[in-house]
XYZ file of C-alpha atoms in Angstrom:
276
model
C -28.492 7.342 -9.738
C -30.774 4.391 -9.059
C -29.548 0.895 -9.914
C -31.681 -2.240 -9.705
C -29.657 -5.347 -8.827
C -30.344 -9.001 -8.073
C -27.496 -9.268 -5.541
C -24.854 -6.913 -4.184
C -21.816 -6.877 -1.920
C -21.504 -3.865 0.376
C -17.873 -4.419 1.333
C -18.736 -6.557 4.338
C -21.701 -8.747 3.459
C -23.183 -10.410 0.358
C -26.898 -9.643 -0.055
C -28.792 -12.268 -2.085
C -32.492 -11.649 -1.308
C -33.031 -9.231 -4.196
C -34.035 -7.532 -6.263
C -32.802 -4.328 -4.603
C -32.862 -0.687 -5.568
C -29.590 1.066 -4.716
C -29.458 4.824 -4.802
C -25.916 6.091 -5.323
C -24.729 9.678 -4.994
C -21.127 10.770 -5.606
C -20.007 7.157 -5.686
C -21.537 6.237 -2.302
C -24.521 4.109 -1.318
C -27.249 6.374 0.049
C -30.256 4.077 0.333
C -30.936 0.416 -0.321
C -34.471 -1.014 -0.480
C -35.858 -4.313 -1.663
C -38.103 -4.285 -4.704
C -38.204 -3.303 -8.359
C -38.239 0.100 -9.983
C -39.054 0.323 -13.703
C -37.573 3.808 -13.715
C -34.149 2.689 -12.437
C -31.236 4.153 -14.402
C -29.618 0.738 -14.786
C -30.384 -2.918 -14.138
C -27.570 -5.339 -13.387
C -27.264 -8.792 -11.892
C -24.534 -8.041 -9.337
C -22.957 -4.896 -7.942
C -20.043 -4.294 -5.584
C -17.651 -1.444 -4.737
C -14.592 -1.218 -6.940
C -11.496 -2.883 -5.532
C -8.634 -1.034 -3.802
C -4.887 -1.531 -4.199
C -3.681 -0.761 -0.683
C 0.090 -0.866 -1.303
C 1.747 -0.219 -4.652
C 4.804 1.423 -6.140
C 3.384 2.452 -9.485
C 6.725 3.319 -11.071
C 8.110 -0.208 -10.639
C 7.937 -2.848 -13.372
C 6.411 -5.914 -11.762
C 6.738 -7.940 -14.958
C 10.528 -8.034 -14.743
C 11.640 -11.094 -12.757
C 15.400 -11.099 -13.244
C 17.026 -9.534 -10.122
C 19.815 -7.812 -12.072
C 17.389 -6.396 -14.618
C 15.157 -5.143 -11.798
C 18.110 -3.288 -10.304
C 19.083 -1.808 -13.674
C 15.494 -0.686 -14.213
C 15.773 1.767 -11.301
C 18.543 3.600 -13.181
C 16.358 4.387 -16.196
C 15.348 7.984 -17.037
C 12.350 9.374 -15.183
C 10.341 9.511 -18.417
C 10.565 5.744 -18.816
C 9.583 5.188 -15.188
C 6.629 7.521 -15.685
C 5.545 5.614 -18.795
C 5.606 2.350 -16.846
C 3.630 3.900 -13.985
C 1.016 5.266 -16.385
C 0.636 1.829 -17.961
C 0.259 0.307 -14.496
C -2.590 2.695 -13.672
C -4.374 1.589 -16.845
C -3.908 -2.077 -15.930
C -5.473 -1.406 -12.535
C -8.384 0.400 -14.174
C -9.068 -2.486 -16.565
C -9.031 -4.869 -13.584
C -11.676 -2.790 -11.795
C -9.312 -1.248 -9.249
C -10.013 2.463 -9.066
C -8.321 3.453 -5.786
C -4.547 3.000 -5.598
C -2.478 3.761 -2.510
C 1.077 4.387 -3.682
C 3.703 3.785 -1.014
C 6.424 6.026 -2.360
C 8.946 6.915 -5.038
C 11.766 9.462 -5.062
C 10.777 10.938 -8.433
C 7.387 12.410 -7.521
C 5.730 10.154 -10.090
C 2.919 9.072 -7.791
C 2.022 12.693 -7.068
C 2.126 13.608 -10.761
C -0.206 10.755 -11.636
C -2.492 11.579 -8.699
C -2.987 15.057 -10.123
C -3.256 13.848 -13.714
C -5.965 11.282 -12.966
C -7.939 13.436 -10.524
C -11.586 13.444 -11.547
C -11.130 10.567 -13.987
C -12.687 7.894 -11.788
C -9.253 6.649 -10.686
C -8.063 7.896 -7.304
C -4.379 7.724 -6.384
C -3.382 8.267 -2.765
C 0.215 9.443 -3.046
C 2.815 9.432 -0.299
C 5.356 11.189 -2.480
C 8.752 10.052 -1.200
C 9.056 8.280 2.132
C 11.471 9.172 4.910
C 14.472 7.048 5.901
C 17.810 7.287 7.669
C 21.005 7.830 5.643
C 22.765 4.677 4.409
C 19.718 2.584 5.278
C 17.199 0.677 3.192
C 14.700 2.501 1.009
C 16.758 4.649 -1.360
C 14.473 3.984 -4.343
C 11.315 5.218 -2.618
C 12.414 7.395 0.323
C 14.517 10.501 0.974
C 17.175 10.755 3.672
C 15.680 12.443 6.696
C 19.090 13.982 7.514
C 18.526 16.402 4.625
C 16.197 18.355 6.917
C 16.848 20.401 10.054
C 14.666 18.155 12.213
C 12.178 15.298 12.110
C 9.326 17.786 12.335
C 10.761 19.784 9.434
C 11.089 16.636 7.331
C 7.463 15.673 7.950
C 6.251 19.211 7.311
C 8.124 19.349 4.002
C 6.611 16.063 2.832
C 3.140 17.097 4.031
C 2.967 19.957 1.539
C 2.324 17.562 -1.346
C 1.710 14.153 0.217
C -1.608 12.544 1.113
C 0.026 10.397 3.811
C 3.481 10.246 5.399
C 5.539 7.121 4.685
C 8.452 6.169 6.925
C 10.918 3.321 6.493
C 11.022 1.999 10.029
C 12.940 -1.227 9.354
C 15.005 -2.880 6.644
C 13.997 -5.681 4.320
C 13.762 -9.398 4.997
C 16.812 -11.641 4.669
C 14.846 -14.602 3.340
C 17.830 -16.955 3.351
C 18.250 -16.521 7.116
C 14.648 -15.686 7.983
C 15.444 -12.372 9.710
C 14.991 -8.627 9.247
C 18.196 -6.910 8.143
C 19.550 -4.396 10.671
C 18.080 -2.589 13.649
C 15.028 -0.309 13.331
C 15.890 2.946 11.560
C 13.996 5.125 14.025
C 13.764 4.956 17.795
C 10.444 5.022 19.615
C 10.799 8.712 20.487
C 11.710 9.595 16.890
C 8.769 7.652 15.515
C 6.446 9.287 18.029
C 7.653 12.722 16.922
C 6.992 11.845 13.286
C 3.497 10.570 14.103
C 2.622 13.544 16.296
C 3.803 16.050 13.691
C 1.906 14.319 10.888
C -1.278 14.048 12.935
C -1.052 17.732 13.846
C -0.940 18.431 10.105
C -3.965 16.215 9.506
C -2.077 13.359 7.848
C -1.770 9.687 8.688
C 1.518 7.785 8.914
C 2.214 4.392 7.433
C 5.400 2.498 8.119
C 7.437 -0.027 6.159
C 8.017 -2.356 9.071
C 8.823 -6.000 9.858
C 10.297 -7.861 12.808
C 9.242 -7.729 16.435
C 11.529 -4.819 17.413
C 10.222 -2.572 14.659
C 6.623 -3.702 15.069
C 6.644 -2.823 18.762
C 8.019 0.652 17.993
C 5.368 1.198 15.324
C 2.526 0.145 17.589
C 3.767 2.034 20.657
C 4.248 5.176 18.532
C 0.745 4.862 17.111
C 1.486 4.720 13.381
C -1.775 4.455 11.477
C -0.794 1.499 9.301
C 1.957 -1.100 9.292
C 3.057 -2.193 5.822
C 4.380 -5.739 5.317
C 4.558 -6.672 9.018
C 6.440 -9.948 8.607
C 6.997 -11.867 11.871
C 3.800 -10.368 13.292
C 2.522 -12.136 16.417
C -0.824 -12.370 18.209
C 0.182 -10.035 21.037
C 1.009 -7.207 18.644
C -2.123 -7.870 16.590
C -4.284 -7.650 19.711
C -2.696 -4.319 20.642
C -3.233 -3.033 17.100
C -6.887 -4.033 17.292
C -7.278 -2.164 20.582
C -5.648 0.954 19.112
C -7.464 0.562 15.757
C -4.203 0.465 13.792
C -4.260 -1.039 10.312
C -2.069 -3.770 8.855
C -1.297 -4.133 5.142
C 0.290 -7.590 4.804
C 1.989 -7.841 1.408
C 1.767 -11.605 1.086
C 1.712 -12.093 -2.692
C 5.370 -11.163 -3.428
C 6.530 -13.683 -0.839
C 4.132 -16.338 -2.106
C 5.495 -15.936 -5.637
C 9.046 -16.434 -4.363
C 7.930 -19.566 -2.530
C 5.950 -20.924 -5.485
C 8.680 -20.071 -8.025
C 12.047 -20.096 -6.208
C 13.806 -20.291 -9.577
C 13.100 -16.573 -10.053
C 15.426 -15.759 -7.163
C 17.634 -18.825 -7.081
C 16.402 -19.793 -3.613
C 17.674 -23.004 -2.041
C 15.293 -25.621 -0.558
C 16.118 -24.360 2.955
C 15.160 -20.806 1.987
C 11.909 -22.065 0.456
C 11.139 -23.751 3.787
C 11.602 -20.406 5.549
C 9.310 -18.709 3.016
C 6.699 -21.388 3.696
C 6.842 -20.630 7.419
C-alpha cells in the first residue's frame, strides 16, 4: 500500500518536510520518499504508528474507584470478568491502541482474547498467569510456583501458552510509609534460573518489581523488562542501559492517587510521599 502524507512520525522523529510517499507492507514501513504520487492508495495529512499499551490487566475494571468494590470485583464469575476484558479491548481499539501487552490474570482471559482477536488488527501479548511464591502478593494475576516440581518446570508449563513469562519479584508499595512491602519473593539464583529457562525456550521475562533490593536482583539476573520499578535510581538505570533491559514505569495510577487522594482516603503526609 502506498500512502501520501504531509507529515509523519516514525516512532522516533517527526518528519515535516513533506509531502512523502510511504510504502507499507504487512503493517511495516518499507520505503519512504519525498514527493507526490497521484496513484497513491490514500492521501492523509498525518500518519504515525498505532499506540501500544505496554502494561495492562485487561480483566480488571479500571472505572471502579472504591477500594472495597474493587476487591469484591475480583470475586465475580469468570464470564463477567471476560465481558469486562472484551469491553476494555474495544476501548483500546477506539483510542487507536492496537497492541496490548497483558501482564497476567489467573483465569486465562488474556490468552483467550489473544486468540480471539488474532488477525483482527488488534494484537494482544499475553503472559497468561504470572509466577509468585505462596502466601505472597499477586494472587489475582499469578499462580503459586510451589505447585510445580521446580522453577524450571513452572516456567516450562507457563511457556506452553504464554508469549512472555511474568514473575512477581517483589510486593506492592506501602504508600503511607513510602516502602515496598516485604522482602523480594525470589532470590538472585532463583530469578536467574527462571530467566535462563525462559530464554532457552525463546521467551522473555518481565518482572513486577520495586525497591532497590528487588531491582538489583532483577538487573543482575537479566530480566528483560522491569514493571513499575518504583524507587529506581540512576545507578540501576545506567546498568539497565548497558544491558539493554527495558523499564515499564506505571506512573499514571500513582499520579491519580496523588491528584485525587479522596479515592483512597490518603492523608496529607501520604500525598507528600506520592509526590516524591
